Short mmCIF file of C-alpha atoms and ligand atoms in Angstrom, two decimals:
data_model
loop_
_atom_site.label_atom_id
_atom_site.label_comp_id
_atom_site.label_asym_id
_atom_site.label_seq_id
_atom_site.Cartn_x
_atom_site.Cartn_y
_atom_site.Cartn_z
CA UNK A 1037 -49.32 -50.58 -12.91
CA UNK A 1038 -51.06 -52.90 -10.57
CA UNK A 1039 -50.11 -54.10 -7.13
CA UNK A 1040 -46.61 -54.53 -5.83
CA UNK A 1041 -47.04 -58.21 -6.31
CA UNK A 1042 -47.92 -57.69 -9.92
CA UNK A 1043 -44.96 -55.37 -10.37
CA UNK A 1044 -42.67 -57.98 -8.94
CA UNK A 1045 -44.05 -60.77 -11.04
CA UNK A 1046 -43.94 -58.53 -14.07
CA UNK A 1047 -40.25 -57.92 -13.48
CA UNK A 1048 -39.56 -61.56 -12.81
CA UNK A 1049 -41.36 -62.42 -16.02
CA UNK A 1050 -39.46 -59.91 -18.04
CA UNK A 1051 -36.18 -61.06 -16.60
CA UNK A 1052 -36.80 -64.51 -17.92
CA UNK A 1053 -39.19 -64.03 -20.81
CA UNK A 1054 -38.18 -60.83 -22.64
CA UNK A 1055 -37.10 -56.98 -22.45
CA UNK A 1056 -37.44 -41.28 -25.30
CA UNK A 1057 -36.23 -32.51 -26.36
CA UNK A 1058 -36.46 -32.75 -29.88
CA UNK A 1059 -33.80 -35.36 -30.12
CA UNK A 1060 -32.45 -34.35 -33.45
CA UNK A 1061 -31.70 -30.90 -32.11
CA UNK A 1062 -30.11 -32.13 -28.92
CA UNK A 1063 -28.05 -34.69 -30.76
CA UNK A 1064 -26.75 -32.08 -33.14
CA UNK A 1065 -25.67 -29.95 -30.18
CA UNK A 1066 -23.43 -32.74 -29.02
CA UNK A 1067 -21.26 -33.14 -32.07
CA UNK A 1068 -18.18 -33.71 -29.92
CA UNK A 1069 -19.97 -36.55 -28.17
CA UNK A 1070 -17.23 -39.13 -28.13
CA UNK A 1071 -14.95 -36.85 -26.18
CA UNK A 1072 -17.61 -35.46 -23.84
CA UNK A 1073 -16.74 -35.66 -20.12
CA UNK A 1074 -19.65 -38.01 -19.43
CA UNK A 1075 -18.45 -40.58 -21.96
CA UNK A 1076 -17.89 -43.33 -19.44
CA UNK A 1077 -21.03 -42.76 -17.42
CA UNK A 1078 -23.59 -45.49 -17.83
CA UNK A 1079 -27.12 -44.20 -18.27
CA UNK A 1080 -29.86 -46.74 -17.71
CA UNK A 1081 -33.07 -45.52 -19.35
CA UNK A 1082 -35.07 -48.37 -17.93
CA UNK A 1083 -34.77 -48.68 -14.19
CA UNK A 1084 -37.90 -49.26 -12.13
CA UNK A 1085 -38.12 -47.81 -8.63
CA UNK A 1086 -38.36 -50.75 -6.22
CA UNK A 1087 -41.27 -49.96 -3.94
CA UNK A 1088 -40.78 -53.15 -1.95
CA UNK A 1089 -37.36 -52.17 -0.63
CA UNK A 1090 -37.50 -49.49 2.08
CA UNK A 1091 -33.75 -48.86 1.69
CA UNK A 1092 -33.97 -48.78 -2.06
CA UNK A 1093 -32.59 -45.26 -2.66
CA UNK A 1094 -29.51 -45.99 -0.52
CA UNK A 1095 -29.00 -49.33 -2.23
CA UNK A 1096 -29.32 -47.68 -5.61
CA UNK A 1097 -26.81 -44.96 -4.75
CA UNK A 1098 -24.23 -47.56 -3.73
CA UNK A 1099 -24.52 -49.32 -7.07
CA UNK A 1100 -24.60 -46.00 -8.88
CA UNK A 1101 -21.34 -44.92 -7.22
CA UNK A 1102 -19.66 -48.21 -7.99
CA UNK A 1103 -20.69 -48.41 -11.63
CA UNK A 1104 -20.76 -44.67 -12.41
CA UNK A 1105 -24.40 -45.19 -13.28
CA UNK A 1106 -27.22 -42.73 -13.80
CA UNK A 1107 -30.76 -44.08 -13.89
CA UNK A 1108 -33.93 -42.77 -15.37
CA UNK A 1109 -35.86 -43.87 -12.30
CA UNK A 1110 -39.28 -45.03 -13.42
CA UNK A 1111 -41.40 -44.03 -10.45
CA UNK A 1112 -44.97 -45.00 -9.56
CA UNK A 1113 -47.03 -41.87 -8.93
CA UNK A 1114 -47.49 -42.82 -5.27
CA UNK A 1115 -43.72 -42.61 -4.71
CA UNK A 1116 -43.19 -39.38 -6.64
CA UNK A 1117 -42.13 -37.29 -3.64
CA UNK A 1118 -39.32 -39.47 -2.33
CA UNK A 1119 -37.78 -39.82 -5.78
CA UNK A 1120 -38.13 -36.09 -6.57
CA UNK A 1121 -36.30 -35.33 -3.33
CA UNK A 1122 -33.57 -37.88 -4.00
CA UNK A 1123 -33.13 -36.52 -7.52
CA UNK A 1124 -32.65 -33.01 -6.15
CA UNK A 1125 -29.90 -34.33 -3.87
CA UNK A 1126 -28.24 -36.56 -6.46
CA UNK A 1127 -28.98 -34.92 -9.80
CA UNK A 1128 -26.30 -36.75 -11.76
CA UNK A 1129 -27.38 -40.15 -10.46
CA UNK A 1130 -31.17 -40.06 -10.33
CA UNK A 1131 -33.30 -38.68 -13.16
CA UNK A 1132 -36.95 -38.78 -12.11
CA UNK A 1133 -39.36 -40.28 -14.61
CA UNK A 1134 -43.03 -40.65 -13.70
CA UNK A 1135 -45.05 -43.77 -14.25
CA UNK A 1136 -48.67 -42.94 -14.99
CA UNK A 1137 -51.52 -44.99 -16.36
CA UNK A 1138 -52.59 -43.64 -19.72
CA UNK A 1139 -56.18 -44.61 -18.99
CA UNK A 1140 -56.44 -42.95 -15.58
CA UNK A 1141 -59.12 -40.23 -15.66
CA UNK A 1142 -56.79 -37.70 -14.01
CA UNK A 1143 -53.67 -38.66 -15.95
CA UNK A 1144 -53.13 -35.16 -17.42
CA UNK A 1145 -53.28 -33.65 -13.95
CA UNK A 1146 -50.76 -36.21 -12.74
CA UNK A 1147 -48.42 -35.32 -15.59
CA UNK A 1148 -48.65 -31.61 -14.75
CA UNK A 1149 -47.90 -32.33 -11.12
CA UNK A 1150 -44.88 -34.44 -12.04
CA UNK A 1151 -43.60 -31.61 -14.21
CA UNK A 1152 -44.02 -29.10 -11.38
CA UNK A 1153 -42.02 -31.43 -9.14
CA UNK A 1154 -39.06 -31.51 -11.50
CA UNK A 1155 -39.73 -34.77 -13.32
CA UNK A 1156 -37.89 -35.11 -16.62
CA UNK A 1157 -40.03 -37.63 -18.44
CA UNK A 1158 -42.53 -40.47 -18.32
CA UNK A 1159 -42.26 -44.20 -18.31
CA UNK A 1160 -42.56 -46.95 -18.64
CA UNK A 1161 -45.93 -46.42 -20.31
CA UNK A 1162 -47.55 -49.83 -20.65
CA UNK A 1163 -50.72 -51.86 -20.38
CA UNK A 1164 -52.90 -49.32 -22.24
CA UNK A 1165 -56.54 -50.21 -22.78
CA UNK A 1166 -56.26 -48.87 -26.34
CA UNK A 1167 -53.37 -48.67 -28.80
CA UNK A 1168 -50.66 -46.17 -27.84
CA UNK A 1169 -51.76 -44.01 -30.78
CA UNK A 1170 -55.36 -43.66 -29.59
CA UNK A 1171 -56.36 -39.98 -29.68
CA UNK A 1172 -57.72 -40.16 -26.16
CA UNK A 1173 -54.08 -40.25 -24.99
CA UNK A 1174 -53.24 -36.98 -26.76
CA UNK A 1175 -53.52 -34.80 -23.61
CA UNK A 1176 -50.60 -36.77 -22.11
CA UNK A 1177 -48.51 -36.59 -25.26
CA UNK A 1178 -49.32 -32.89 -25.76
CA UNK A 1179 -48.07 -32.04 -22.28
CA UNK A 1180 -44.97 -34.18 -22.66
CA UNK A 1181 -44.33 -32.53 -26.03
CA UNK A 1182 -44.76 -29.07 -24.48
CA UNK A 1183 -42.18 -30.03 -21.84
CA UNK A 1184 -39.82 -31.54 -24.46
CA UNK A 1185 -39.84 -34.65 -22.33
CA UNK A 1186 -38.39 -38.09 -22.84
CA UNK A 1187 -41.03 -40.81 -22.80
CA UNK A 1188 -40.27 -44.52 -22.46
CA UNK A 1189 -42.89 -46.83 -23.94
CA UNK A 1190 -43.05 -50.58 -23.49
CA UNK A 1191 -42.95 -52.21 -26.89
CA UNK A 1192 -43.53 -55.80 -27.89
CA UNK A 1193 -44.60 -58.89 -26.04
CA UNK A 1194 -45.99 -58.25 -22.58
CA UNK A 1195 -46.39 -60.54 -19.63
CA UNK A 1196 -49.66 -61.97 -18.50
CA UNK A 1197 -50.37 -60.80 -14.96
CA UNK A 1198 -53.24 -63.10 -14.07
CA UNK A 1199 -54.14 -66.53 -15.33
CA UNK A 1200 -57.48 -67.26 -13.69
CA UNK A 1201 -59.40 -64.09 -14.56
CA UNK A 1202 -60.09 -62.16 -17.74
CA UNK A 1203 -57.39 -59.60 -18.50
CA UNK A 1204 -57.71 -56.67 -20.93
CA UNK A 1205 -54.07 -56.40 -21.94
CA UNK A 1206 -52.47 -57.17 -25.28
CA UNK A 1207 -49.09 -56.62 -26.86
CA UNK A 1208 -50.79 -55.52 -30.07
CA UNK A 1209 -51.52 -52.10 -28.50
CA UNK A 1210 -47.80 -51.66 -27.82
CA UNK A 1211 -46.21 -52.50 -31.13
CA UNK A 1212 -43.09 -50.55 -32.02
CA UNK A 1213 -44.71 -49.19 -35.18
CA UNK A 1214 -47.05 -47.11 -33.01
CA UNK A 1215 -44.05 -45.05 -31.89
CA UNK A 1216 -43.62 -43.78 -35.43
CA UNK A 1217 -46.93 -41.92 -35.33
CA UNK A 1218 -46.30 -40.54 -31.83
CA UNK A 1219 -42.80 -39.36 -32.74
CA UNK A 1220 -44.09 -37.58 -35.86
CA UNK A 1221 -47.16 -35.99 -34.31
CA UNK A 1222 -45.19 -34.82 -31.28
CA UNK A 1223 -41.76 -33.86 -32.64
CA UNK A 1224 -40.46 -32.25 -29.44
CA UNK A 1225 -40.71 -35.59 -27.66
CA UNK A 1226 -37.83 -37.96 -27.36
CA UNK A 1227 -39.47 -41.35 -27.78
CA UNK A 1228 -37.77 -44.37 -26.26
CA UNK A 1229 -39.08 -47.83 -27.01
CA UNK A 1230 -38.32 -50.54 -24.49
CA UNK A 1231 -37.20 -54.03 -25.46
CA UNK A 1232 -36.60 -53.06 -29.12
CA UNK A 1233 -40.11 -54.23 -29.93
CA UNK A 1234 -39.39 -57.85 -29.00
CA UNK A 1235 -39.82 -59.75 -31.24
CA UNK A 1236 -40.47 -57.05 -33.88
CA UNK A 1237 -36.87 -55.85 -33.91
CA UNK A 1238 -36.98 -54.99 -37.57
CA UNK A 1239 -39.96 -52.68 -37.19
CA UNK A 1240 -38.33 -51.04 -34.18
CA UNK A 1241 -35.10 -50.42 -36.05
CA UNK A 1242 -36.85 -49.03 -39.13
CA UNK A 1243 -38.93 -46.65 -37.03
CA UNK A 1244 -35.75 -45.44 -35.34
CA UNK A 1245 -34.01 -45.12 -38.70
CA UNK A 1246 -36.53 -42.62 -40.09
CA UNK A 1247 -37.30 -40.75 -36.91
CA UNK A 1248 -34.47 -38.80 -35.28
CA UNK A 1249 -36.41 -38.59 -32.02
CA UNK A 1250 -36.80 -42.36 -31.59
CA UNK A 1251 -34.41 -44.74 -29.83
CA UNK A 1252 -34.80 -48.23 -28.41
CA UNK A 1253 -33.39 -50.12 -25.47
CA UNK A 1254 -32.54 -53.81 -25.50
CA UNK A 1255 -33.67 -54.61 -21.99
CA UNK A 1256 -35.50 -57.82 -21.23
CA UNK A 1257 -34.93 -61.28 -22.54
CA UNK A 1258 -33.73 -60.45 -26.07
CA UNK A 1259 -30.00 -60.46 -25.42
CA UNK A 1260 -30.41 -63.79 -23.67
CA UNK A 1261 -32.71 -65.30 -26.26
CA UNK A 1262 -30.43 -64.17 -29.10
CA UNK A 1263 -27.12 -64.88 -27.36
CA UNK A 1264 -26.12 -67.48 -29.92
CA UNK A 1265 -26.99 -65.30 -32.93
CA UNK A 1266 -26.38 -61.75 -31.85
CA UNK A 1267 -24.99 -60.91 -35.28
CA UNK A 1268 -28.62 -61.05 -36.48
CA UNK A 1269 -28.85 -57.46 -35.30
CA UNK A 1270 -26.49 -56.42 -38.07
CA UNK A 1271 -29.29 -57.29 -40.48
CA UNK A 1272 -31.73 -55.24 -38.43
CA UNK A 1273 -29.52 -52.18 -37.90
CA UNK A 1274 -28.22 -52.44 -41.45
CA UNK A 1275 -27.72 -48.86 -42.62
CA UNK A 1276 -24.28 -48.10 -41.20
CA UNK A 1277 -22.47 -45.81 -43.62
CA UNK A 1278 -24.98 -46.01 -46.45
CA UNK A 1279 -26.81 -43.22 -48.18
CA UNK A 1280 -28.34 -39.88 -47.38
CA UNK A 1281 -31.74 -41.30 -46.53
CA UNK A 1282 -30.32 -43.06 -43.55
CA UNK A 1283 -28.39 -40.32 -41.78
CA UNK A 1284 -27.37 -41.13 -38.23
CA UNK A 1285 -27.12 -38.65 -35.34
CA UNK A 1286 -23.89 -36.68 -35.74
CA UNK A 1287 -23.15 -38.85 -38.76
CA UNK A 1288 -22.24 -41.66 -36.45
CA UNK A 1289 -20.63 -44.49 -38.43
CA UNK A 1290 -23.00 -47.08 -37.01
CA UNK A 1291 -26.75 -47.61 -37.24
CA UNK A 1292 -26.51 -49.07 -33.73
CA UNK A 1293 -26.38 -45.46 -32.52
CA UNK A 1294 -30.19 -45.76 -32.37
CA UNK A 1295 -29.88 -48.02 -29.33
CA UNK A 1296 -29.64 -46.79 -25.77
CA UNK A 1297 -28.76 -48.71 -22.63
CA UNK A 1298 -31.62 -50.04 -20.53
CA UNK A 1299 -31.73 -52.85 -18.00
CA UNK A 1300 -35.24 -53.35 -16.58
CA UNK A 1301 -33.75 -55.47 -13.83
CA UNK A 1302 -32.79 -55.56 -10.17
CA UNK A 1303 -29.79 -53.60 -8.89
CA UNK A 1304 -27.56 -56.65 -8.57
CA UNK A 1305 -28.20 -57.69 -12.17
CA UNK A 1306 -27.35 -54.42 -13.89
CA UNK A 1307 -23.72 -55.39 -14.51
CA UNK A 1308 -24.89 -58.55 -16.21
CA UNK A 1309 -26.89 -56.48 -18.67
CA UNK A 1310 -23.81 -54.34 -19.38
CA UNK A 1311 -21.98 -57.55 -20.27
CA UNK A 1312 -24.82 -58.62 -22.55
CA UNK A 1313 -24.71 -55.27 -24.38
CA UNK A 1314 -20.94 -55.70 -24.76
CA UNK A 1315 -21.45 -59.16 -26.23
CA UNK A 1316 -23.80 -57.62 -28.78
CA UNK A 1317 -21.25 -54.91 -29.60
CA UNK A 1318 -18.55 -57.52 -30.17
CA UNK A 1319 -20.79 -59.75 -32.28
CA UNK A 1320 -21.82 -56.82 -34.48
CA UNK A 1321 -18.47 -54.97 -34.64
CA UNK A 1322 -19.97 -51.82 -33.15
CA UNK A 1323 -17.33 -49.05 -33.17
CA UNK A 1324 -15.91 -48.05 -29.79
CA UNK A 1325 -17.22 -44.49 -30.04
CA UNK A 1326 -20.74 -45.78 -30.79
CA UNK A 1327 -20.57 -48.18 -27.85
CA UNK A 1328 -19.89 -45.27 -25.52
CA UNK A 1329 -22.81 -43.34 -26.95
CA UNK A 1330 -25.14 -46.32 -26.51
CA UNK A 1331 -24.07 -47.02 -22.94
CA UNK A 1332 -24.47 -43.43 -21.81
CA UNK A 1333 -23.21 -40.73 -24.16
CA UNK A 1334 -26.44 -40.14 -26.04
CA UNK A 1335 -28.59 -39.98 -22.93
CA UNK A 1336 -26.04 -37.84 -21.09
CA UNK A 1337 -26.47 -35.27 -23.84
CA UNK A 1338 -30.26 -35.42 -23.79
CA UNK A 1339 -30.37 -35.17 -20.02
CA UNK A 1340 -27.50 -32.68 -19.85
CA UNK A 1341 -25.65 -34.72 -17.28
CA UNK A 1342 -22.14 -33.47 -16.60
ZN1 ZN B 534 -41.53 -53.16 -20.62
#
């Protein structure tokens, strides 16, 4: 949303200040996940198309080749054609996701057009004028549900774009608890929450625990902010190996299976985010098989990347 300048400042802010098929069915199809061919492919669910870089697609493909990285490329509507074309050429590297404004009067039409062009999901939905659960947004969710799409929502604290004018944006419309209602009302959606609800990690985790079609990424500032106390997340994702009420996809041994990999950063900083995820895994004793699912296995199944 907003101008290129705003987009850039938003990203810069997030880099320093912070950080979605009926999933259950798709997950159950991939019972042999840990040994799937795509196990070592990184899948970044949170990668914004860089509209300021005219060579961006080429630059992305170089990084993608080097890191064996697939990106859900979050694409402003104005750039939908170039990304749709690139995704057709490089289907295992670029997964086209459309960025739309929930409050735009023609948003449903935009969503239909994206679907006709081969888009696979929406995101990052953010800056809504009403809470994510407002019924006026139902036409978007109904279409996405009909398409069994993956939808990435911003959750948690959000940057301030302007400081000298009134601004109608608040984090309270993007709390992770809102994803619970969306996931339940639209069960064919895969709902991804960005930034693990920063700082409402506990709410994010609990919503993911009870809703098989909800996952969160840990992009943004969290892994930096929490770097000295990453084991805190063991208290948040606490239900590893306990009880029938807290089943994990494919009976994964770890509650951390409800995380997916997302970076929300520039191309040259993606590897740094991989390292931060690995630091979290080490601090929380996340099993090797679960690590592979978080970094790419789960999303490879949803997206059917081979
Ligand atoms: Zn965000």
